[in-house]
Amino acid sequence: MRKVLLPALIIIAASLLVIRIFYLQIIDDSFKLKSENNAIKIKYDYPERGYIYDRNGKLMVANQASYDIMVIPKEVKEDINVLEFCQLLAITQEDYLKRMAKAKVYSPRLPSVFLAQLNKSEFAAFQEKIRKFEGFYFQKRSLRDYEVNYGANVFGFITQVSEKLVAKNPYYNSGDLIGRQGVEESYEDILRGIKGVTYIQKDKYNREIGSYKEGKYDTTAVQGEDIRLTIDSELQKYGEELMINKRGGIVAIEPKTGEILALVTAPSYDPAILVGRQRSKNYTLLYRDSIAKPLYDRGLLAEYPPGSPFKILTGLVGLQEGVINEQTTYMCHHGFSYAPGRFMKCHGFGPHQLHNGIYNSCNTYFANVYLRIIGKYRSSPYAVDVWSNHVKSFGLGQFMGYDLPIGKKGKVPTSKTYKKIYPDWRWSGKTIISNSIGQGEVLMTPIQLANMMATVANEGYYFTPHIIKKIEGQAIDKKFTTKHVTTIDRKYFPPMISGLFDVYNFGTASALRVEGIDICGKTGTAENFAKIDGVRTKLHDHSIFVAFAPKDNPKIAIAILVENGGFGAAIAGPIASLMIEKFLRKKITRTDLETRILNTSLQGQYAKLGGLSEAVKLELKIKDSILQSKIKKVAVVKIDSTQEN
C-alpha cells in the first residue's frame, strides 16, 4: 500500500499542475496582459469625477476637459528637436531634461506624465505637431470646474497621486489624480469612478496592429457618482464674505439631523486657483504661508479656550449633580474671592441665579457652581472625572467622527491631567476653577462648540455632524443617523434655554436682536497670547459667540470664533445674527450690522504677528472685488430703504 501511495500522490500533484498551466495558457490568457507588456500596450480611459451639489441641488463642482502629455522614454528618438518641443509647451530645456530623467527613473518602457493639465488651447497648439515627437502622446482627463468661488476647505482639491501610493494601491498609476482634503478625499472612492482599459497588440517593430483578443479584456469607464452635500451654498458664501479681512471659523449645524450647513475658515481662497498648470505654484504659495495658514481649516482644527459659552455646561452639570437649582443664589461684587488674595473678575453686580447668571455671564455664579460640583465628592482628585464625563457626553474632548479627513480632539481635563501637572501637590477645585468659565485646560474646536449648541437646542441629544446628504444609488453611513444622548436629564435644559434666550433680550447680546426671530445665544471672550520677538505678549482677545434659532423647534445652531476680535458681542455676535437671519429668511434686515462687519478689518492686529503673507495678499486680491461689490450693494439697499421711509 505504501509503495502505491507515494507514486499516486506524485501523479495527482503533477496532473493538477498540468491542468492549471493549461487553464492559464490556453483557456484563461489574462495573465499574458502582465507577462507580455512589451507586446501589449495599455490605454486608460479616465472617467469624469462625480459632480458635487449643495443641499438645495445647486451645482457647485463640475468637470472640464484637460490633457496630460505622457511619455514613454524608450520610444523617444534621440534626434528629437528639443528646442521646438520646449517652445511649443513654454518650458525650458532644463525643465525638459529634468522631466525626462524623472520619467526614466519611473520606467523606460511604461508611460508617465511629462506635463500635466494642459488646457484646450495648449492642447490644440501641440496636437498639430505631435507626430514629430514620437514617444509622446496625450492622455485626456477631467479636471474640476468650480461653479462657485468659495468653499475651498469644504471641497478640498485634486492632485497627482504620489509614487508611494501607486506602489501601495493597484488602482492608481503614475500621473493619476486623487482627491486631497475636504469631500474630495473623504469620498474619493465614490467620486473617482472606474477607469476604462483598452489592450492593444503590438508587433515586433513596436507598431500597433489592433485590439488584443478582439477587445475581450477591454472595459469601459464608469463615471463617478454624484454627491449632494448638506452645505447651504448661499450661507457658505455669505459666511466667507463676512470673514474677509478676519481670521477664524464659522460652523453652522442643523440640530435635528447633525447636517453641517456652513463650514467657513478664514482666510480662505478661490478653489479655482488649484486647477491647471498654475496649481503647483499656487499651492506652494498657500502651503508655505506660516502666518495666515489659508490651508488650515480653523473650523475643524483650531483648538481654543471656549470662554463663557462653556458656562452653559457648568450650569447643566450643576443641575444634574443636584448641587444647585434654579433659585440658588450667589452675590456678585465685580469680583469673587475664591482663595486668599485671589479674585475672579466679573461683569455683574448683586444677586445672581441660573437665569440672570447666564444672560449676564456672571463669572462669580459659575465659579461657585463648579466648586460645589467638585466639593460634592469631598474634593477628591476623582471629583473632576464626574464633571469631565458629563462634559464629554456632549461630544467634547474626542474626535467626533464626522466625514471630513481632518480634525482635533480638543481637551477636557481629567484627574490624570492634574496628576501630571501637580505631581507633588494636592490640588482642589480652587486650583482648577478656571475650567468653570471655559479657561484653564479646556480647549474646543468651533465645530465642537456648534455641536454643543445643537445638543442644547435638542434638549440633550445630538447626531454626529456630517457633510454628506445624499450619494446617488447609496445610503449614507448609519452612524450619522444614530442619536447620541447626554448624561444630563432633559428636564434641566429648558431653564438653561430660557437664560440663553434672554441673552438677546436683556443681556450681553441685546443690541444684536433680529426682529421676529427668537434667538438663544451666548457671548464669549477668550484671552489671547502670542510670542512676539521671543516675548509672551497679550493681544486682542478672541471673539466667540454661540447661538441657535428659533427658540422653539430650532433650525440652525452656530458657533463663530474670530481671532483677535475682542468681546464676543463685538464681531462674532453680529456675524451670528446675520448668518441666522440669512439662513431662515434668505435676506437681511439688520443691514447696519452687515455694513459694520463687512467694513471691519483686523489685518492691523494680524500684522503684529508678522505682517501680511504672500498667500493672504493673493486671497485679498481675489476677494477684494467681491467685498467691494457687496459693500456697494448694502449701501444702495440702505439708501433705498431710507427713501421709502
XYZ file of C-alpha atoms in Angstrom:
645
model
C 0.000 0.000 0.000
C 2.815 2.409 0.927
C 4.567 1.617 -2.362
C 1.456 2.705 -4.276
C 0.678 5.832 -2.153
C 3.811 7.871 -2.966
C 3.643 7.427 -6.770
C -0.085 8.159 -6.632
C 0.498 11.455 -4.810
C 3.168 12.448 -7.338
C 0.887 11.655 -10.277
C -2.043 13.591 -8.762
C 0.119 16.658 -7.998
C 1.628 16.625 -11.484
C -1.820 16.282 -13.076
C -3.156 19.251 -11.113
C -0.141 21.344 -12.130
C -0.593 20.472 -15.819
C -4.308 21.273 -15.675
C -3.594 24.663 -14.037
C -0.951 25.542 -16.639
C -3.310 24.507 -19.463
C -6.056 26.697 -17.992
C -3.841 29.738 -17.625
C -2.154 29.474 -21.034
C -4.936 28.138 -23.229
C -8.287 28.877 -21.607
C -7.564 31.946 -19.433
C -4.781 34.011 -21.014
C -5.408 37.149 -18.951
C -2.011 36.672 -17.287
C -0.417 37.485 -20.633
C -1.557 41.046 -20.103
C 1.006 41.249 -17.320
C 3.703 38.952 -18.712
C 3.828 40.431 -22.234
C 3.955 44.169 -21.525
C 6.392 44.643 -24.410
C 3.831 43.256 -26.848
C 0.709 44.747 -25.307
C 0.042 48.454 -24.877
C -2.420 49.505 -22.222
C -4.529 52.624 -22.690
C -6.702 54.030 -19.918
C -9.923 55.945 -20.347
C -10.347 58.187 -17.334
C -13.926 58.803 -16.202
C -15.379 62.109 -15.097
C -15.482 62.589 -11.361
C -18.891 62.783 -9.794
C -20.499 66.216 -9.554
C -20.935 67.973 -6.214
C -24.217 69.730 -5.332
C -25.354 71.665 -2.280
C -28.315 70.673 -0.079
C -30.751 72.504 -2.388
C -29.496 70.902 -5.588
C -27.281 73.774 -6.722
C -24.303 72.580 -8.770
C -21.067 73.679 -7.104
C -18.374 71.484 -8.679
C -18.415 70.053 -12.207
C -15.637 68.992 -14.618
C -13.673 70.403 -17.542
C -11.530 68.663 -20.135
C -7.790 68.581 -19.584
C -4.895 66.883 -21.306
C -1.689 65.421 -19.937
C 1.327 64.874 -22.158
C 2.540 61.335 -21.475
C 5.956 59.962 -22.362
C 7.443 56.520 -22.889
C 11.191 57.288 -22.654
C 12.344 54.233 -24.629
C 10.264 55.325 -27.638
C 11.600 58.919 -27.747
C 14.002 59.419 -30.679
C 17.499 60.694 -29.925
C 17.282 63.316 -32.693
C 14.129 64.949 -31.324
C 14.014 68.730 -31.829
C 14.110 69.637 -28.143
C 14.122 73.391 -28.772
C 10.930 73.302 -30.861
C 9.308 70.919 -28.356
C 10.045 73.258 -25.441
C 8.827 76.347 -27.312
C 5.501 74.673 -28.045
C 4.958 73.875 -24.378
C 6.508 77.069 -22.962
C 9.075 75.188 -20.867
C 12.859 75.470 -20.685
C 15.288 72.874 -21.966
C 16.389 72.388 -18.375
C 12.776 71.502 -17.485
C 12.719 69.052 -20.390
C 15.818 67.225 -19.172
C 14.558 67.055 -15.573
C 11.170 65.686 -16.622
C 12.739 63.088 -18.930
C 15.116 61.953 -16.201
C 12.192 61.539 -13.789
C 10.236 59.514 -16.378
C 13.208 57.188 -16.952
C 13.556 56.583 -13.218
C 9.885 55.595 -13.073
C 10.189 53.261 -16.091
C 11.835 53.491 -19.540
C 9.071 51.319 -21.020
C 5.933 52.456 -19.197
C 4.110 55.756 -19.775
C 4.247 58.507 -17.151
C 3.128 62.115 -17.042
C 5.584 64.503 -18.694
C 3.466 67.661 -18.432
C 0.101 67.771 -16.709
C -3.115 69.712 -17.126
C -2.906 71.431 -20.496
C -5.976 73.458 -21.361
C -7.776 73.276 -24.706
C -5.720 75.969 -26.447
C -2.395 74.482 -25.279
C -3.586 71.066 -26.375
C -4.629 72.317 -29.811
C -1.267 74.001 -30.454
C 0.707 70.894 -29.582
C -1.664 68.449 -31.250
C -0.824 69.825 -34.697
C 2.819 68.781 -34.357
C 2.684 65.783 -32.044
C 3.525 63.442 -34.964
C 7.044 64.932 -34.945
C 7.642 63.824 -31.378
C 7.492 60.052 -31.235
C 7.204 58.622 -27.738
C 4.843 61.374 -26.604
C 1.068 61.175 -26.626
C -1.946 62.815 -24.999
C -3.951 61.403 -22.125
C -7.346 63.023 -21.723
C -8.501 63.601 -18.179
C -11.152 65.705 -16.486
C -10.267 68.461 -14.047
C -12.567 70.181 -11.636
C -14.576 73.125 -12.914
C -15.756 75.197 -9.958
C -19.111 76.875 -10.394
C -18.520 78.892 -7.205
C -15.531 80.831 -5.852
C -15.988 79.770 -2.230
C -15.989 76.558 -0.175
C -12.382 75.588 -0.942
C -11.962 73.980 2.501
C -15.201 72.028 2.028
C -14.280 70.654 -1.404
C -10.550 70.032 -0.983
C -8.629 69.747 -4.251
C -7.355 67.309 -6.875
C -3.664 66.493 -7.210
C -1.403 63.851 -8.732
C -1.108 60.648 -6.777
C 2.211 60.030 -5.027
C 4.513 57.232 -6.169
C 4.255 55.785 -2.661
C 0.506 55.349 -3.032
C 0.931 53.940 -6.559
C 3.108 51.198 -5.089
C 0.565 50.515 -2.349
C -2.755 50.770 -4.240
C -3.055 48.870 -7.567
C -5.926 51.097 -8.738
C -3.637 54.077 -9.284
C -0.914 54.571 -11.889
C 1.732 57.266 -12.127
C 0.103 60.557 -13.108
C -3.377 59.603 -11.880
C -5.354 62.223 -9.990
C -6.669 61.825 -6.465
C -8.753 63.895 -4.050
C -6.989 65.568 -1.155
C -8.651 67.279 1.812
C -12.361 68.011 2.102
C -15.020 65.847 0.500
C -12.747 65.088 -2.456
C -10.629 62.992 -0.084
C -13.414 61.660 2.149
C -15.455 60.428 -0.807
C -12.616 59.685 -3.254
C -13.745 56.075 -3.859
C -17.228 57.288 -4.807
C -16.303 60.394 -6.787
C -13.432 58.947 -8.853
C -15.457 56.412 -10.833
C -13.854 53.403 -12.537
C -11.181 53.651 -15.225
C -11.742 52.047 -18.592
C -8.925 49.910 -20.011
C -8.034 49.077 -23.643
C -5.356 46.479 -24.530
C -3.628 46.958 -27.889
C -1.432 44.333 -29.582
C 1.948 45.454 -30.954
C 4.250 43.700 -33.448
C 7.993 43.122 -33.149
C 8.611 46.605 -34.595
C 6.538 48.119 -31.769
C 3.755 49.073 -34.169
C 0.120 48.846 -33.086
C -1.629 46.075 -35.015
C -5.050 46.009 -33.388
C -7.043 45.190 -30.318
C -5.751 42.379 -28.142
C -8.027 39.316 -28.288
C -10.636 41.404 -30.113
C -11.241 43.504 -27.008
C -12.047 40.543 -24.789
C -10.460 42.176 -21.740
C -11.301 45.787 -22.526
C -13.548 47.667 -20.116
C -15.433 50.935 -20.385
C -15.031 53.842 -17.998
C -17.740 54.393 -15.394
C -18.362 57.965 -14.274
C -18.078 58.733 -10.571
C -21.237 59.018 -8.517
C -22.682 62.479 -7.881
C -22.970 63.580 -4.271
C -25.189 66.115 -2.550
C -23.731 67.930 0.438
C -25.538 69.250 3.483
C -23.964 72.662 2.853
C -26.243 75.608 2.064
C -24.179 77.276 -0.677
C -25.637 80.751 -0.119
C -24.982 80.563 3.623
C -21.435 79.330 2.979
C -20.810 82.185 0.551
C -22.234 84.752 2.962
C -20.130 83.462 5.843
C -16.948 83.760 3.788
C -17.860 87.314 2.780
C -18.384 88.303 6.419
C -14.979 86.832 7.341
C -12.915 88.715 4.734
C -10.041 90.551 6.459
C -10.512 88.369 9.534
C -9.223 85.029 10.769
C -11.262 82.334 12.415
C -14.021 79.852 11.777
C -17.798 79.561 11.466
C -19.679 76.274 11.808
C -23.455 76.008 11.409
C -25.375 72.772 12.050
C -28.994 71.700 11.646
C -29.740 70.428 15.186
C -32.368 67.809 14.313
C -30.091 65.995 11.830
C -26.469 66.967 12.524
C -26.149 68.211 8.948
C -23.419 70.848 8.515
C -24.989 73.924 6.919
C -21.817 76.016 6.660
C -18.152 75.346 7.342
C -16.183 78.558 6.983
C -12.499 79.118 7.594
C -10.707 82.415 7.144
C -8.563 83.308 5.382
C -9.636 81.076 2.517
C -9.028 81.073 -1.247
C -10.791 80.615 -4.557
C -10.736 76.845 -5.267
C -10.128 77.560 -8.971
C -6.519 78.633 -8.290
C -5.645 74.991 -7.618
C -6.650 73.892 -11.117
C -4.470 73.929 -14.232
C -0.757 74.419 -14.797
C -0.523 77.135 -12.125
C -1.879 74.756 -9.489
C 1.527 73.709 -8.185
C 2.801 77.280 -7.938
C -0.334 78.488 -6.150
C -0.437 75.516 -3.797
C 3.188 76.083 -2.812
C 2.348 79.706 -2.036
C -0.557 78.675 0.192
C 1.330 75.804 1.810
C 4.365 77.872 2.765
C 2.306 80.577 4.407
C 3.075 80.034 8.085
C 1.441 83.342 9.083
C -2.192 83.220 7.942
C -2.292 79.464 7.122
C -5.045 79.548 4.450
C -4.869 75.751 4.080
C -5.509 75.352 7.812
C -9.214 74.778 8.428
C -9.826 76.706 11.636
C -13.386 75.381 11.920
C -12.105 71.802 12.341
C -8.514 72.080 13.537
C -8.124 75.189 15.673
C -8.384 74.492 19.404
C -9.296 77.497 21.544
C -10.381 78.102 25.139
C -14.180 78.317 24.696
C -14.628 81.112 27.233
C -18.076 81.993 28.560
C -20.127 79.662 26.298
C -18.711 76.870 28.437
C -20.731 78.236 31.376
C -23.727 76.522 29.750
C -22.188 73.133 30.561
C -21.110 74.189 34.045
C -24.708 75.135 34.825
C -26.175 71.938 33.356
C -23.743 69.707 35.245
C -24.556 71.612 38.458
C -28.275 70.949 37.951
C -27.700 67.281 37.100
C -25.490 66.732 40.155
C -28.101 68.390 42.365
C -25.709 70.947 43.846
C -27.866 73.875 42.614
C -31.408 74.557 41.498
C -32.889 77.463 39.582
C -33.224 79.524 42.761
C -29.692 79.000 44.110
C -28.253 82.490 44.581
C -24.737 83.935 44.743
C -23.769 87.553 45.293
C -21.523 89.200 42.743
C -19.351 92.173 43.744
C -17.481 92.760 40.459
C -15.023 90.174 41.657
C -15.299 86.873 43.522
C -12.682 85.861 46.112
C -12.213 82.114 45.885
C -8.835 81.826 47.637
C -6.874 84.190 49.881
C -5.601 87.134 47.844
C -7.001 85.859 44.522
C -10.013 87.207 42.633
C -12.068 86.397 39.557
C -13.281 89.457 37.685
C -16.945 89.633 36.773
C -19.379 91.716 34.686
C -22.337 91.696 37.052
C -23.327 93.051 40.419
C -25.774 91.857 43.052
C -27.602 88.539 43.460
C -27.362 86.030 40.606
C -29.315 82.868 39.969
C -29.111 80.492 36.980
C -31.292 82.680 34.744
C -29.591 86.037 35.080
C -26.262 84.304 35.702
C -26.435 83.133 32.090
C -27.630 86.320 30.422
C -25.236 88.496 32.447
C -22.441 85.929 32.001
C -21.613 86.067 35.723
C -18.218 84.523 36.493
C -18.954 84.556 40.229
C -22.067 82.413 39.849
C -20.478 79.697 37.711
C -17.259 79.598 39.719
C -19.352 78.792 42.797
C -21.334 76.162 40.898
C -18.111 74.493 39.812
C -16.765 74.487 43.373
C -19.983 72.809 44.558
C -19.682 70.110 41.867
C -16.130 69.274 42.914
C -16.968 69.715 46.611
C -19.843 67.234 46.413
C -17.237 64.486 46.282
C -15.248 65.970 49.210
C -12.727 67.478 46.800
C -11.465 64.004 45.875
C -8.970 64.077 42.985
C -11.507 61.969 41.098
C -14.318 64.502 41.530
C -13.137 66.238 38.379
C -13.800 63.000 36.463
C -17.509 63.201 37.327
C -17.600 66.690 35.826
C -15.419 65.603 32.897
C -17.638 62.645 31.972
C -20.716 64.859 31.839
C -18.907 67.316 29.558
C -17.616 64.557 27.272
C -21.178 63.300 26.742
C -21.656 66.414 24.559
C -19.027 65.099 22.113
C -16.187 67.162 23.583
C -12.611 66.079 24.228
C -12.736 63.458 21.454
C -12.762 63.018 17.693
C -16.359 63.485 16.696
C -16.471 61.004 13.822
C -17.661 63.406 11.140
C -16.992 62.652 7.466
C -14.114 65.019 6.810
C -10.495 63.836 6.832
C -9.129 66.298 9.404
C -9.952 67.256 12.970
C -8.718 67.738 16.512
C -9.971 66.266 19.786
C -9.962 69.433 21.822
C -9.315 68.897 25.525
C -11.437 68.112 28.556
C -9.116 67.629 31.564
C -9.432 64.679 33.935
C -7.808 63.684 37.207
C -4.912 62.224 35.191
C -4.343 65.661 33.651
C -3.851 67.283 37.030
C -1.778 64.470 38.464
C 0.710 65.215 35.692
C 0.541 68.992 36.199
C 0.712 68.821 40.031
C 2.552 65.572 40.819
C 3.752 66.704 44.254
C 0.928 68.976 45.302
C -2.636 68.363 46.445
C -4.856 70.297 44.062
C -8.542 71.108 44.627
C -11.493 72.797 42.938
C -9.988 76.194 43.746
C -6.816 75.247 41.874
C -8.672 74.459 38.647
C -11.586 76.871 38.979
C -10.833 78.493 35.600
C -12.483 75.451 33.994
C -15.826 76.789 35.203
C -15.728 79.693 32.717
C -14.074 77.934 29.769
C -10.494 78.878 30.507
C -7.960 76.711 32.318
C -7.154 73.471 30.493
C -10.383 73.299 28.450
C -9.964 73.509 24.658
C -12.624 73.205 21.946
C -12.797 73.484 18.160
C -15.517 75.620 16.528
C -17.322 72.512 15.252
C -17.426 71.175 18.831
C -18.861 74.486 20.018
C -21.525 74.342 17.302
C -22.363 70.737 18.183
C -22.641 71.698 21.859
C -25.259 74.302 20.938
C -27.084 71.841 18.681
C -27.242 69.480 21.678
C -28.675 72.190 23.916
C -31.180 73.128 21.202
C -32.287 69.460 21.100
C -32.552 69.393 24.899
C -29.962 66.713 25.421
C -29.102 64.781 22.250
C -27.155 65.225 19.031
C -26.337 63.453 15.789
C -22.749 63.169 14.607
C -22.097 66.237 12.415
C -21.713 65.296 8.757
C -21.421 66.944 5.369
C -22.898 64.255 3.098
C -26.624 64.431 2.441
C -27.067 62.042 -0.474
C -24.992 59.714 -2.653
C -26.556 58.574 -5.911
C -27.576 54.942 -5.524
C -26.267 54.583 -1.969
C -27.321 55.167 1.616
C -25.250 57.375 3.885
C -23.424 55.853 6.848
C -25.780 54.779 9.662
C -23.601 56.479 12.254
C -24.930 59.822 11.005
C -28.496 58.852 11.883
C -27.649 57.405 15.310
C -28.788 59.555 18.247
C -26.267 60.373 20.996
C -27.858 61.210 24.348
C -26.018 63.205 27.018
C -25.795 62.366 30.718
C -27.902 65.449 31.543
C -31.615 64.834 32.101
C -33.856 66.593 29.601
C -35.732 68.490 32.335
C -32.673 70.643 33.052
C -32.392 72.111 29.538
C -35.496 74.393 29.428
C -34.292 76.698 32.273
C -30.901 76.975 30.577
C -32.540 77.754 27.214
C -34.649 80.430 28.895
C -31.483 82.139 30.130
C -29.867 81.885 26.666
C -32.959 83.446 25.117
C -32.681 86.444 27.447
C -29.046 86.970 26.445
C -30.687 88.646 23.418
C -33.412 90.360 25.426
C -31.638 91.737 28.496
C -28.073 90.504 28.368
C -24.776 90.794 26.523
C -26.333 90.436 23.046
C -29.341 92.751 23.457
C -28.028 95.006 20.660
C -27.934 92.068 18.235
C -31.620 91.134 18.153
C -33.318 90.391 14.841
C -36.967 91.395 14.813
C -39.267 88.397 14.537
C -36.622 85.723 15.203
C -36.253 84.246 18.695
C -32.519 83.610 19.062
C -30.827 81.913 22.003
C -27.145 82.726 22.327
C -24.085 83.246 24.472
C -21.195 85.668 24.111
C -17.632 84.638 24.854
C -14.225 86.232 25.105
C -11.044 84.140 25.262
C -7.684 85.536 26.316
C -5.089 85.506 23.551
C -1.321 85.443 23.963
C 1.434 85.111 21.358
C 5.191 85.209 21.278
C 6.440 88.357 19.551
C 10.221 88.724 19.298
C 10.524 85.973 21.878
C 8.327 87.725 24.436
C 4.920 86.395 25.541
C 2.588 89.241 24.621
C -1.128 89.672 25.290
C -3.039 90.523 22.122
C -6.678 91.383 21.496
C -8.914 88.634 22.896
C -10.645 86.171 20.611
C -14.296 86.998 19.933
C -16.628 83.990 20.415
C -20.363 83.564 20.006
C -22.668 80.534 20.000
C -26.387 80.527 19.224
C -29.379 78.621 17.900
C -32.726 79.687 16.456
C -35.641 79.743 16.560
C -36.002 79.102 20.293
C -38.830 76.660 19.635
C -38.159 73.983 17.002
C -34.582 75.167 16.226
C -33.416 75.030 12.605
C -29.804 76.201 12.989
C -27.096 76.085 15.649
C -23.950 78.092 15.069
C -20.529 78.862 16.530
C -18.292 81.741 15.466
C -14.735 82.415 16.544
C -12.859 85.477 15.292
C -9.196 85.661 16.259
C -8.203 88.968 17.891
C -11.810 90.114 17.533
C -12.243 91.399 21.099
C -15.505 90.988 23.020
C -17.924 88.285 21.895
C -20.606 90.849 21.084
C -18.201 92.975 19.021
C -17.680 90.830 15.896
C -18.648 87.183 16.447
C -22.095 88.130 17.826
C -23.180 90.260 14.844
C -21.966 87.549 12.457
C -24.149 85.005 14.299
C -27.260 87.185 13.999
C -26.594 87.825 10.308
C -25.947 84.162 9.485
C -29.088 83.050 11.320
C -31.274 85.594 9.523
C -29.682 84.729 6.169
C -30.484 81.047 6.644
C -34.019 81.446 7.999
C -35.204 84.338 5.825
C -32.812 84.336 2.832
C -32.473 88.114 3.293
C -31.003 90.615 5.743
C -32.877 93.295 7.663
C -30.023 94.180 10.041
C -28.088 95.964 7.297
C -26.478 98.132 9.982
C -24.740 95.059 11.395
C -23.906 93.806 7.924
C -22.276 97.069 6.846
C -20.253 97.235 10.064
C -18.942 93.682 9.746
C -18.132 93.983 6.036
C -16.144 97.133 6.738
C -14.299 95.661 9.735
C -10.708 94.641 9.052
C -8.430 93.019 11.622
C -5.383 92.956 9.358
C -3.764 95.583 11.584
C -3.978 93.165 14.521
C -2.594 90.303 12.467
C 0.248 92.445 11.126
C 1.687 92.417 14.667
C 2.249 88.689 14.232
C 4.424 89.068 11.127
C 2.731 91.228 8.531
C 0.761 90.106 5.508
C 1.962 86.900 3.886
C 2.019 86.412 0.128
C -0.869 83.952 0.386
C -3.004 86.484 2.258
C -2.199 89.098 -0.376
C -3.371 86.608 -3.005
C -6.586 85.954 -1.058
C -7.252 89.664 -0.591
C -6.645 90.339 -4.272
C -9.059 87.604 -5.311
C -11.816 88.593 -2.888
C -11.458 92.371 -2.769
C -13.786 92.829 -5.745
C -16.363 90.570 -4.056
C -16.186 92.607 -0.870
C -16.391 95.983 -2.600
C -19.407 94.983 -4.682
C -21.093 93.630 -1.553
C -20.488 96.854 0.392
C -21.840 98.921 -2.506
C -24.906 96.707 -2.714
C -25.602 97.115 1.015
C -25.176 100.891 0.713
C -27.700 101.032 -2.144
C -30.229 98.968 -0.184
C -29.798 101.219 2.832
C -30.358 104.394 0.763
C -33.423 102.935 -0.918
C -34.988 101.838 2.377
C -34.379 105.311 3.826
C -36.172 106.928 0.889
C -39.129 104.591 1.338
C -39.450 105.622 4.957
